[in-house]
Amino acid sequence: MSAYLLTAPAKINLYLEILGDRPDGFHELVMVMQTIDLCDRIEVRQNRSGEINLYCQHPEVPLTENNIAYRAAQLMMGQFADIYGEIAGGVDITIEKNIPVAAGLAGGSTDGAAVLVGLNLLWDLGLTQPELQELAAALGSDVPFCIGGGTAIATGRGEILDPITDLDGIPIVLAKYRNIAVSTPWAYQTYREQFGNGYIRDAAGWQTRMKQLHSGGLIQAIQKQDRQAIAKELYNDLEKVVLPAFPKVQQLRDCFANHGAIGTMMSGSGPSVFAICESRDQAEALKHQVAQELNDADLELWVTQIASPGIQAEIR
Ligand code: C5P
């Protein structure tokens, strides 16, 4: 086959707790990650030039090494140089960007995951999902999750995954101000400055928190597919630094809560905010009410849903 089309979903965090500092400079996290039905589409097409060519119409998407999709192709070429040199040639990667950029939705990570999956197929490498996820961890903390998607507890930097019962079909409204972008390194660094004194210092303490999450209310609610209970258990430590710095994001979150969302939370390092709803009709009504009340041309809103697939591939 000479080309594949990959569907690459965004993620939200139903839970994100920062436990402490790791020796590698990252933070030790315990999270519940969830794919949603808002997807980029990525075509990977074999070329004979030997080059990686990246194409995307979106003005904020870099077409260089700054893009995880580009780095994913470099990584695969480096790892599988023999195959690349003799058989594969280069690759043309075309990204149709639907997931907002710098939004806390893993938009860049999921494109990188799609390129790994796509090149595995294009070059007929036969790598398994765990092997792809190991490569993915070198590209970014969220990339391994993006490969398999679904609902998972993520620990370590976010790359150690423990899949749990998949949620599916729960309607959500997602919102992001087009003119607000949050830098993930800034969010974590600011959190460290403000809350680092409270970090758990030892690995045994981290293990205890992970076990508490495993047996706690959120995981039980997910197992029962109880959306009211899930909505009450949403949590994100990074809200403590992002919401005070970006009052419009706080206002958006308040607006969702005031108009009847059963739960609302910022995703990842933000600034996107999601609201869990009882039904698609309620989600449509909520989207309309929030758009009307905030009345801001920079505010983008989507009605979407929680969904289980990770990267999906089809032959072009
Ligand atoms: O892994 P990724 O490239 O997505 O991380 C982006 C940045 O977020 C890191 O450079 C780091 O500043 C911060 N981060 C962290 N701890 C994590 C994940 C990310 O401090 N577990």
Short mmCIF file of C-alpha atoms and ligand atoms in Angstrom, two decimals:
data_model
loop_
_atom_site.label_atom_id
_atom_site.label_comp_id
_atom_site.label_asym_id
_atom_site.label_seq_id
_atom_site.Cartn_x
_atom_site.Cartn_y
_atom_site.Cartn_z
CA MET A 1 0.00 0.00 0.00
CA SER A 2 1.33 3.49 -0.74
CA ALA A 3 -0.93 5.59 1.54
CA TYR A 4 -3.03 5.38 4.70
CA LEU A 5 -5.59 7.74 6.21
CA LEU A 6 -5.51 7.91 10.01
CA THR A 7 -8.27 9.23 12.25
CA ALA A 8 -6.69 10.72 15.36
CA PRO A 9 -8.96 11.65 18.29
CA ALA A 10 -8.43 14.33 20.94
CA LYS A 11 -8.35 13.48 24.66
CA ILE A 12 -9.68 15.07 27.79
CA ASN A 13 -8.54 14.47 31.37
CA LEU A 14 -11.31 13.34 33.70
CA TYR A 15 -8.72 13.47 36.49
CA LEU A 16 -5.24 15.02 36.74
CA GLU A 17 -3.35 15.05 40.03
CA ILE A 18 0.27 16.17 40.34
CA LEU A 19 2.05 14.04 42.91
CA GLY A 20 5.62 15.32 42.88
CA ASP A 21 8.91 15.99 41.12
CA ARG A 22 10.59 13.19 39.18
CA PRO A 23 14.37 12.83 38.81
CA ASP A 24 13.99 13.40 35.03
CA GLY A 25 12.57 16.91 35.62
CA PHE A 26 8.99 15.94 34.75
CA HIS A 27 6.15 15.59 37.24
CA GLU A 28 4.83 12.32 38.59
CA LEU A 29 1.15 12.27 37.71
CA VAL A 30 -1.93 10.20 38.28
CA MET A 31 -4.60 10.81 35.64
CA VAL A 32 -7.68 9.38 34.03
CA MET A 33 -7.50 10.02 30.29
CA GLN A 34 -10.39 9.73 27.87
CA THR A 35 -10.65 9.97 24.08
CA ILE A 36 -13.41 12.10 22.57
CA ASP A 37 -15.02 12.15 19.17
CA LEU A 38 -13.21 15.24 17.84
CA CYS A 39 -10.56 14.08 15.39
CA ASP A 40 -7.75 15.23 13.13
CA ARG A 41 -7.26 13.31 9.88
CA ILE A 42 -3.74 12.49 8.77
CA GLU A 43 -2.67 11.04 5.47
CA VAL A 44 0.73 9.34 5.27
CA ARG A 45 1.86 8.73 1.70
CA GLN A 46 5.05 7.09 0.55
CA ASN A 47 7.33 9.25 -1.61
CA ARG A 48 10.60 8.47 -3.33
CA SER A 49 12.42 11.70 -2.41
CA GLY A 50 13.69 10.34 0.91
CA GLU A 51 12.35 13.49 2.62
CA ILE A 52 9.70 14.08 5.27
CA ASN A 53 7.25 16.63 3.86
CA LEU A 54 4.59 17.96 6.20
CA TYR A 55 1.49 19.78 4.92
CA CYS A 56 -1.23 21.49 6.96
CA GLN A 57 -3.54 24.41 6.15
CA HIS A 58 -3.83 25.57 9.78
CA PRO A 59 -1.69 28.70 10.32
CA GLU A 60 -0.63 27.75 13.88
CA VAL A 61 0.60 24.25 13.02
CA PRO A 62 4.40 24.17 12.57
CA LEU A 63 5.70 22.23 9.55
CA THR A 64 9.10 21.46 11.10
CA GLU A 65 10.66 19.47 13.96
CA ASN A 66 8.46 21.52 16.31
CA ASN A 67 5.59 19.33 15.16
CA ILE A 68 5.32 15.96 16.95
CA ALA A 69 4.09 14.38 13.69
CA TYR A 70 7.35 15.39 12.01
CA ARG A 71 9.41 14.05 14.94
CA ALA A 72 7.43 10.80 14.82
CA ALA A 73 8.47 10.30 11.18
CA GLN A 74 12.10 11.15 12.02
CA LEU A 75 12.04 8.65 14.87
CA MET A 76 10.63 5.88 12.69
CA MET A 77 13.16 6.57 9.93
CA GLY A 78 16.00 6.57 12.46
CA GLN A 79 14.85 3.32 14.06
CA PHE A 80 14.12 1.47 10.85
CA ALA A 81 16.83 2.98 8.65
CA ASP A 82 17.49 -0.21 6.69
CA ILE A 83 13.93 -0.53 5.61
CA TYR A 84 13.70 3.21 5.04
CA GLY A 85 16.83 3.33 2.89
CA GLU A 86 16.14 0.32 0.76
CA ILE A 87 12.41 0.19 0.43
CA ALA A 88 10.42 2.93 1.98
CA GLY A 89 11.77 6.23 0.62
CA GLY A 90 10.36 9.29 2.34
CA VAL A 91 6.90 10.24 3.44
CA ASP A 92 4.38 13.00 2.71
CA ILE A 93 2.24 13.76 5.78
CA THR A 94 -0.91 15.83 5.36
CA ILE A 95 -2.75 16.96 8.48
CA GLU A 96 -6.38 18.07 8.43
CA LYS A 97 -6.48 19.99 11.72
CA ASN A 98 -9.81 19.92 13.53
CA ILE A 99 -8.58 19.73 17.15
CA PRO A 100 -7.76 23.17 18.59
CA VAL A 101 -4.03 23.87 18.95
CA ALA A 102 -2.35 24.40 22.40
CA ALA A 103 -5.62 23.56 24.09
CA GLY A 104 -4.88 20.71 26.53
CA LEU A 105 -6.54 18.21 24.17
CA ALA A 106 -3.38 16.38 22.98
CA GLY A 107 -3.91 17.62 19.42
CA GLY A 108 -0.19 17.50 18.59
CA SER A 109 0.33 14.22 20.47
CA THR A 110 -2.46 12.45 18.62
CA ASP A 111 -1.03 13.52 15.24
CA GLY A 112 2.32 12.05 16.33
CA ALA A 113 0.62 8.83 17.39
CA ALA A 114 -1.14 8.68 14.00
CA VAL A 115 2.17 8.97 12.14
CA LEU A 116 3.65 6.09 14.19
CA VAL A 117 0.63 3.89 13.43
CA GLY A 118 0.57 4.98 9.78
CA LEU A 119 4.27 4.32 9.11
CA ASN A 120 4.06 0.95 10.86
CA LEU A 121 1.42 0.03 8.28
CA LEU A 122 2.97 1.81 5.30
CA TRP A 123 6.34 0.13 5.81
CA ASP A 124 4.80 -3.15 6.93
CA LEU A 125 6.92 -3.19 10.11
CA GLY A 126 4.55 -5.38 12.11
CA LEU A 127 5.10 -3.48 15.38
CA THR A 128 2.64 -4.36 18.15
CA GLN A 129 0.67 -1.75 20.10
CA PRO A 130 3.01 -1.99 23.15
CA GLU A 131 6.03 -1.58 20.83
CA LEU A 132 4.45 1.49 19.22
CA GLN A 133 3.64 2.89 22.67
CA GLU A 134 7.25 2.48 23.75
CA LEU A 135 8.39 4.52 20.73
CA ALA A 136 5.59 7.01 21.43
CA ALA A 137 6.88 7.74 24.96
CA ALA A 138 10.03 9.27 23.43
CA LEU A 139 7.86 11.82 21.60
CA GLY A 140 5.75 13.09 24.52
CA SER A 141 3.98 12.05 27.70
CA ASP A 142 0.49 11.84 26.11
CA VAL A 143 1.50 10.10 22.85
CA PRO A 144 1.34 6.48 24.17
CA PHE A 145 -2.24 7.00 25.37
CA CYS A 146 -3.28 8.48 22.02
CA ILE A 147 -2.34 5.27 20.19
CA GLY A 148 -4.86 3.05 21.97
CA GLY A 149 -7.30 5.66 23.27
CA GLY A 150 -10.37 4.68 25.28
CA THR A 151 -10.45 5.23 29.03
CA ALA A 152 -7.21 4.67 30.95
CA ILE A 153 -5.48 5.44 34.21
CA ALA A 154 -2.14 7.03 33.33
CA THR A 155 0.74 7.28 35.79
CA GLY A 156 4.47 8.08 35.69
CA ARG A 157 4.89 11.02 33.29
CA GLY A 158 1.55 9.96 31.83
CA GLU A 159 3.03 7.19 29.70
CA ILE A 160 2.30 4.20 31.98
CA LEU A 161 -1.19 3.08 31.03
CA ASP A 162 -3.72 0.92 32.77
CA PRO A 163 -6.81 0.65 30.54
CA ILE A 164 -10.10 0.42 32.43
CA THR A 165 -13.72 -0.11 31.34
CA ASP A 166 -14.21 2.15 28.33
CA LEU A 167 -16.77 4.91 28.59
CA ASP A 168 -18.73 5.61 25.44
CA GLY A 169 -21.37 7.93 24.10
CA ILE A 170 -21.54 10.47 26.94
CA PRO A 171 -22.32 13.87 25.36
CA ILE A 172 -19.99 16.74 26.11
CA VAL A 173 -19.69 20.36 25.12
CA LEU A 174 -16.12 21.48 24.53
CA ALA A 175 -15.09 25.13 24.48
CA LYS A 176 -11.94 27.08 23.76
CA TYR A 177 -11.09 30.73 23.24
CA ARG A 178 -9.30 30.98 19.90
CA ASN A 179 -7.08 33.79 21.22
CA ILE A 180 -5.95 32.04 24.44
CA ALA A 181 -3.16 29.45 24.33
CA VAL A 182 -1.53 27.96 27.43
CA SER A 183 2.03 26.67 27.40
CA THR A 184 2.16 23.27 29.11
CA PRO A 185 5.71 23.81 30.48
CA TRP A 186 4.55 27.18 31.93
CA ALA A 187 1.55 25.54 33.64
CA TYR A 188 3.65 22.81 35.28
CA GLN A 189 6.45 25.20 36.24
CA THR A 190 4.01 27.66 37.81
CA TYR A 191 2.34 24.80 39.68
CA ARG A 192 5.76 23.73 41.00
CA GLU A 193 6.52 27.29 42.18
CA GLN A 194 3.18 27.69 43.94
CA PHE A 195 2.44 24.20 45.24
CA GLY A 196 5.80 22.38 45.19
CA ASN A 197 6.01 22.56 49.00
CA GLY A 198 3.10 20.15 49.20
CA TYR A 199 4.59 17.54 46.85
CA ILE A 200 4.77 13.91 47.98
CA ARG A 201 8.51 13.26 48.17
CA ASP A 202 8.76 9.45 48.16
CA ALA A 203 7.74 6.75 45.69
CA ALA A 204 5.83 4.87 48.42
CA GLY A 205 3.62 7.95 48.88
CA TRP A 206 2.97 8.06 45.11
CA GLN A 207 1.96 4.39 45.16
CA THR A 208 -0.51 5.07 47.96
CA ARG A 209 -2.20 7.87 45.96
CA MET A 210 -2.41 5.65 42.86
CA LYS A 211 -4.04 2.85 44.86
CA GLN A 212 -6.49 5.36 46.35
CA LEU A 213 -7.49 6.50 42.87
CA HIS A 214 -7.87 2.88 41.67
CA SER A 215 -10.33 2.05 44.44
CA GLY A 216 -11.92 5.52 44.62
CA GLY A 217 -15.21 7.06 43.53
CA LEU A 218 -14.25 8.05 39.98
CA ILE A 219 -13.15 4.58 38.89
CA GLN A 220 -16.26 3.04 40.49
CA ALA A 221 -18.45 5.58 38.69
CA ILE A 222 -16.71 4.77 35.38
CA GLN A 223 -17.23 1.04 35.94
CA LYS A 224 -20.95 1.68 36.51
CA GLN A 225 -21.08 4.14 33.55
CA ASP A 226 -22.76 6.52 36.03
CA ARG A 227 -22.35 9.92 34.36
CA GLN A 228 -23.77 11.91 37.33
CA ALA A 229 -21.21 10.33 39.65
CA ILE A 230 -18.38 10.75 37.07
CA ALA A 231 -19.28 14.43 36.73
CA LYS A 232 -18.96 14.95 40.50
CA GLU A 233 -15.51 13.32 40.63
CA LEU A 234 -13.81 15.42 37.90
CA TYR A 235 -10.53 16.94 39.12
CA ASN A 236 -7.56 18.83 37.66
CA ASP A 237 -4.70 20.29 39.76
CA LEU A 238 -3.62 22.56 36.88
CA GLU A 239 -6.85 24.56 37.24
CA LYS A 240 -5.25 26.06 40.36
CA VAL A 241 -2.70 27.95 38.23
CA VAL A 242 -4.44 28.37 34.87
CA LEU A 243 -7.83 29.68 36.06
CA PRO A 244 -6.40 32.59 38.11
CA ALA A 245 -4.08 33.55 35.22
CA PHE A 246 -6.86 33.42 32.60
CA PRO A 247 -10.09 34.82 34.13
CA LYS A 248 -12.01 34.23 30.89
CA VAL A 249 -11.40 30.49 31.28
CA GLN A 250 -12.77 30.63 34.84
CA GLN A 251 -15.79 32.57 33.55
CA LEU A 252 -16.38 29.96 30.84
CA ARG A 253 -16.25 27.16 33.41
CA ASP A 254 -18.68 29.06 35.68
CA CYS A 255 -21.00 29.65 32.73
CA PHE A 256 -21.17 25.89 31.97
CA ALA A 257 -21.94 25.16 35.64
CA ASN A 258 -24.60 27.85 35.87
CA HIS A 259 -26.42 26.53 32.80
CA GLY A 260 -26.86 23.01 34.08
CA ALA A 261 -23.77 21.01 33.01
CA ILE A 262 -23.69 17.98 35.29
CA GLY A 263 -19.92 18.46 35.58
CA THR A 264 -17.33 20.78 34.07
CA MET A 265 -13.51 20.90 34.13
CA MET A 266 -10.51 22.29 32.29
CA SER A 267 -8.71 19.63 30.24
CA GLY A 268 -4.96 19.05 30.77
CA SER A 269 -3.05 22.33 30.96
CA GLY A 270 -6.01 24.09 29.31
CA PRO A 271 -7.37 26.41 28.24
CA SER A 272 -10.12 24.19 26.79
CA VAL A 273 -13.00 23.43 29.13
CA PHE A 274 -15.47 20.57 28.77
CA ALA A 275 -18.94 20.04 30.21
CA ILE A 276 -20.57 16.65 30.71
CA CYS A 277 -24.26 16.49 29.77
CA GLU A 278 -27.14 14.07 30.27
CA SER A 279 -28.20 14.01 26.64
CA ARG A 280 -27.28 15.30 23.20
CA ASP A 281 -30.26 17.68 23.36
CA GLN A 282 -29.03 19.11 26.66
CA ALA A 283 -25.53 19.50 25.15
CA GLU A 284 -26.93 21.40 22.13
CA ALA A 285 -28.98 23.65 24.44
CA LEU A 286 -25.98 24.26 26.73
CA LYS A 287 -23.76 25.18 23.78
CA HIS A 288 -26.38 27.68 22.60
CA GLN A 289 -26.86 29.24 26.06
CA VAL A 290 -23.13 29.62 26.73
CA ALA A 291 -22.49 31.10 23.27
CA GLN A 292 -25.32 33.59 23.83
CA GLU A 293 -24.31 34.60 27.33
CA LEU A 294 -20.58 35.03 26.69
CA ASN A 295 -21.18 36.49 23.23
CA ASP A 296 -17.50 36.46 22.20
CA ALA A 297 -16.40 35.97 18.58
CA ASP A 298 -13.22 34.24 19.83
CA LEU A 299 -15.10 31.53 21.71
CA GLU A 300 -15.37 28.23 19.81
CA LEU A 301 -17.82 25.55 21.00
CA TRP A 302 -18.36 21.97 19.88
CA VAL A 303 -20.93 19.36 20.82
CA THR A 304 -19.15 16.03 20.80
CA GLN A 305 -19.03 12.88 22.92
CA ILE A 306 -16.79 10.57 24.86
CA ALA A 307 -15.65 7.80 22.50
CA SER A 308 -13.49 4.70 22.81
CA PRO A 309 -11.32 4.26 19.68
CA GLY A 310 -7.71 5.38 19.54
CA ILE A 311 -5.95 5.85 16.19
CA GLN A 312 -7.97 4.25 13.36
CA ALA A 313 -6.38 3.49 9.98
CA GLU A 314 -7.80 2.91 6.52
CA ILE A 315 -6.10 2.27 3.19
CA ARG A 316 -6.11 5.31 0.88
O1 C5P B 1 5.76 15.26 27.55
P1 C5P B 1 5.35 16.55 26.96
O2 C5P B 1 6.30 17.03 25.89
O3 C5P B 1 3.93 16.58 26.50
O4 C5P B 1 5.44 17.61 28.13
C1 C5P B 1 5.41 19.00 27.91
C2 C5P B 1 5.92 19.71 29.15
O5 C5P B 1 4.97 19.56 30.22
C3 C5P B 1 7.22 19.18 29.71
O6 C5P B 1 8.30 19.79 29.08
C4 C5P B 1 7.11 19.55 31.18
O7 C5P B 1 7.42 20.92 31.33
C5 C5P B 1 5.63 19.39 31.47
N1 C5P B 1 5.28 18.05 32.00
C6 C5P B 1 5.66 17.74 33.30
N2 C5P B 1 5.37 16.50 33.79
C7 C5P B 1 4.69 15.60 33.05
C8 C5P B 1 4.27 15.92 31.73
C9 C5P B 1 4.60 17.16 31.25
O8 C5P B 1 6.27 18.55 34.01
N3 C5P B 1 4.40 14.41 33.58
#
